[in-house]
Amino acid sequence: MFDSDSDKIIGKYEVLWIDTPNSRAVCERYSSTGSTVLIPEYVFAVGHNTEFIIAKQHPTNGFENGYKIDKSKTNYFIVDIRNKSKVFGPLNKSNFSKKVSELNIGGIEFDQTYPEEM
């Protein structure tokens, strides 16, 4: 059974899942029926301003294995929406903090959240 849902982040960017919420990813929409995955599953927290999107992700074991979420690992990502959707990540928390400082990103909160366990 095919099911899906999405939540807009900003502009052409959205949090999207297809078939199962465990496949939740950050995507860039390029048409009414198509998008490109920028940050793979399982995205559980997102924040943004007009220049950047930040996200937290627990990796999964992929489609073939049912998208089982590995909560023991948290990856951080930054999408530079000023620069052709350049993605920095996966980063650990320390490297994420350094990159946030380097890119002079301030004041973004992880205010779009999803359950960490499905």
PDB file of C-alpha atoms in Angstrom, residues 18-117:
ATOM      1  CA  ILE A  18       6.904   7.578   1.336  1.00  0.00           C
ATOM      2  CA  ASP A  19       5.404   4.198   2.311  1.00  0.00           C
ATOM      3  CA  THR A  20       6.472   4.457   5.961  1.00  0.00           C
ATOM      4  CA  PRO A  21       7.192   7.380   8.328  1.00  0.00           C
ATOM      5  CA  ASN A  22      10.549   5.674   9.035  1.00  0.00           C
ATOM      6  CA  SER A  23      11.669   6.889   5.586  1.00  0.00           C
ATOM      7  CA  ARG A  24      11.298  10.573   6.627  1.00  0.00           C
ATOM      8  CA  ALA A  25      13.929  12.646   4.764  1.00  0.00           C
ATOM      9  CA  VAL A  26      14.664  16.261   3.836  1.00  0.00           C
ATOM     10  CA  CYS A  27      13.977  16.764   0.145  1.00  0.00           C
ATOM     11  CA  GLU A  28      14.156  19.492  -2.460  1.00  0.00           C
ATOM     12  CA  ARG A  29      11.034  19.561  -4.635  1.00  0.00           C
ATOM     13  CA  TYR A  30      11.778  20.095  -8.338  1.00  0.00           C
ATOM     14  CA  SER A  31       8.285  19.466  -9.756  1.00  0.00           C
ATOM     15  CA  SER A  32       4.762  18.726  -8.526  1.00  0.00           C
ATOM     16  CA  THR A  33       5.563  15.005  -8.542  1.00  0.00           C
ATOM     17  CA  GLY A  34       9.329  14.867  -8.079  1.00  0.00           C
ATOM     18  CA  SER A  35      11.929  15.647  -5.441  1.00  0.00           C
ATOM     19  CA  THR A  36      15.562  14.956  -4.608  1.00  0.00           C
ATOM     20  CA  VAL A  37      16.614  13.591  -1.225  1.00  0.00           C
ATOM     21  CA  LEU A  38      19.148  15.909   0.420  1.00  0.00           C
ATOM     22  CA  ILE A  39      19.227  14.266   3.866  1.00  0.00           C
ATOM     23  CA  PRO A  40      18.287  10.580   4.011  1.00  0.00           C
ATOM     24  CA  GLU A  41      16.107   8.839   6.558  1.00  0.00           C
ATOM     25  CA  TYR A  42      15.317   9.039   9.444  1.00  0.00           C
ATOM     26  CA  VAL A  43      15.128  12.806  10.004  1.00  0.00           C
ATOM     27  CA  PHE A  44      13.595  13.624  13.393  1.00  0.00           C
ATOM     28  CA  ALA A  45      14.365  17.341  13.911  1.00  0.00           C
ATOM     29  CA  VAL A  46      14.648  20.287  11.517  1.00  0.00           C
ATOM     30  CA  GLY A  47      15.207  24.008  11.833  1.00  0.00           C
ATOM     31  CA  HIS A  48      15.757  26.765   9.289  1.00  0.00           C
ATOM     32  CA  ASN A  49      16.176  30.410   8.460  1.00  0.00           C
ATOM     33  CA  THR A  50      16.244  32.043   5.012  1.00  0.00           C
ATOM     34  CA  GLU A  51      19.780  30.770   4.293  1.00  0.00           C
ATOM     35  CA  PHE A  52      20.176  27.398   5.991  1.00  0.00           C
ATOM     36  CA  ILE A  53      18.339  24.247   7.010  1.00  0.00           C
ATOM     37  CA  ILE A  54      19.690  22.193   9.904  1.00  0.00           C
ATOM     38  CA  ALA A  55      18.596  18.658  10.690  1.00  0.00           C
ATOM     39  CA  LYS A  56      19.161  15.774  13.081  1.00  0.00           C
ATOM     40  CA  GLN A  57      18.979  12.237  11.744  1.00  0.00           C
ATOM     41  CA  HIS A  58      19.166   8.700  13.047  1.00  0.00           C
ATOM     42  CA  PRO A  59      20.370   6.417  10.233  1.00  0.00           C
ATOM     43  CA  THR A  60      18.275   3.433   9.174  1.00  0.00           C
ATOM     44  CA  ASN A  61      19.116   0.054   7.687  1.00  0.00           C
ATOM     45  CA  GLY A  62      17.439   1.061   4.395  1.00  0.00           C
ATOM     46  CA  PHE A  63      14.490   0.080   2.273  1.00  0.00           C
ATOM     47  CA  GLU A  64      15.380  -3.600   1.873  1.00  0.00           C
ATOM     48  CA  ASN A  65      15.517  -4.031   5.648  1.00  0.00           C
ATOM     49  CA  GLY A  66      12.388  -2.098   6.569  1.00  0.00           C
ATOM     50  CA  TYR A  67      13.960   1.237   7.564  1.00  0.00           C
ATOM     51  CA  LYS A  68      14.815   0.082  11.098  1.00  0.00           C
ATOM     52  CA  ILE A  69      15.989   3.225  12.947  1.00  0.00           C
ATOM     53  CA  ASP A  70      19.351   3.143  14.749  1.00  0.00           C
ATOM     54  CA  LYS A  71      18.799   5.468  17.727  1.00  0.00           C
ATOM     55  CA  SER A  72      22.320   4.787  19.015  1.00  0.00           C
ATOM     56  CA  LYS A  73      23.706   7.217  16.410  1.00  0.00           C
ATOM     57  CA  THR A  74      22.697  10.825  15.738  1.00  0.00           C
ATOM     58  CA  ASN A  75      23.965  12.625  12.640  1.00  0.00           C
ATOM     59  CA  TYR A  76      23.707  16.363  12.036  1.00  0.00           C
ATOM     60  CA  PHE A  77      23.348  18.082   8.664  1.00  0.00           C
ATOM     61  CA  ILE A  78      23.371  21.609   7.273  1.00  0.00           C
ATOM     62  CA  VAL A  79      21.851  22.546   3.909  1.00  0.00           C
ATOM     63  CA  ASP A  80      23.092  25.842   2.464  1.00  0.00           C
ATOM     64  CA  ILE A  81      20.065  26.971   0.478  1.00  0.00           C
ATOM     65  CA  ARG A  82      21.981  30.004  -0.842  1.00  0.00           C
ATOM     66  CA  ASN A  83      24.511  27.737  -2.543  1.00  0.00           C
ATOM     67  CA  LYS A  84      22.613  25.268  -4.752  1.00  0.00           C
ATOM     68  CA  SER A  85      21.451  23.190  -1.783  1.00  0.00           C
ATOM     69  CA  LYS A  86      24.988  22.293  -0.694  1.00  0.00           C
ATOM     70  CA  VAL A  87      24.781  19.678   2.069  1.00  0.00           C
ATOM     71  CA  PHE A  88      27.293  19.424   4.923  1.00  0.00           C
ATOM     72  CA  GLY A  89      27.069  16.092   6.727  1.00  0.00           C
ATOM     73  CA  PRO A  90      26.692  13.665   8.193  1.00  0.00           C
ATOM     74  CA  LEU A  91      28.467  15.405  11.077  1.00  0.00           C
ATOM     75  CA  ASN A  92      28.828  14.480  14.730  1.00  0.00           C
ATOM     76  CA  LYS A  93      27.658  17.060  17.284  1.00  0.00           C
ATOM     77  CA  SER A  94      31.130  18.592  17.748  1.00  0.00           C
ATOM     78  CA  ASN A  95      31.780  18.983  14.007  1.00  0.00           C
ATOM     79  CA  PHE A  96      28.245  20.305  13.524  1.00  0.00           C
ATOM     80  CA  SER A  97      28.881  23.018  16.135  1.00  0.00           C
ATOM     81  CA  LYS A  98      32.162  23.945  14.433  1.00  0.00           C
ATOM     82  CA  LYS A  99      30.502  24.153  11.010  1.00  0.00           C
ATOM     83  CA  VAL A 100      27.631  26.262  12.411  1.00  0.00           C
ATOM     84  CA  SER A 101      30.242  28.680  13.770  1.00  0.00           C
ATOM     85  CA  GLU A 102      32.283  28.626  10.542  1.00  0.00           C
ATOM     86  CA  LEU A 103      29.200  29.402   8.424  1.00  0.00           C
ATOM     87  CA  ASN A 104      28.085  32.062  10.933  1.00  0.00           C
ATOM     88  CA  ILE A 105      24.706  30.412  11.419  1.00  0.00           C
ATOM     89  CA  GLY A 106      22.960  31.834  14.429  1.00  0.00           C
ATOM     90  CA  GLY A 107      19.629  31.507  16.135  1.00  0.00           C
ATOM     91  CA  ILE A 108      18.212  28.462  14.367  1.00  0.00           C
ATOM     92  CA  GLU A 109      16.270  26.102  16.629  1.00  0.00           C
ATOM     93  CA  PHE A 110      15.236  22.517  15.897  1.00  0.00           C
ATOM     94  CA  ASP A 111      11.562  23.547  15.954  1.00  0.00           C
ATOM     95  CA  GLN A 112      10.107  21.032  13.488  1.00  0.00           C
ATOM     96  CA  THR A 113      10.276  17.689  15.322  1.00  0.00           C
ATOM     97  CA  TYR A 114       9.089  14.135  14.815  1.00  0.00           C
ATOM     98  CA  PRO A 115       9.013  11.059  17.070  1.00  0.00           C
ATOM     99  CA  GLU A 116      12.458   9.517  17.517  1.00  0.00           C
ATOM    100  CA  GLU A 117      10.867   6.061  17.658  1.00  0.00           C
TER     101      GLU A 117
END
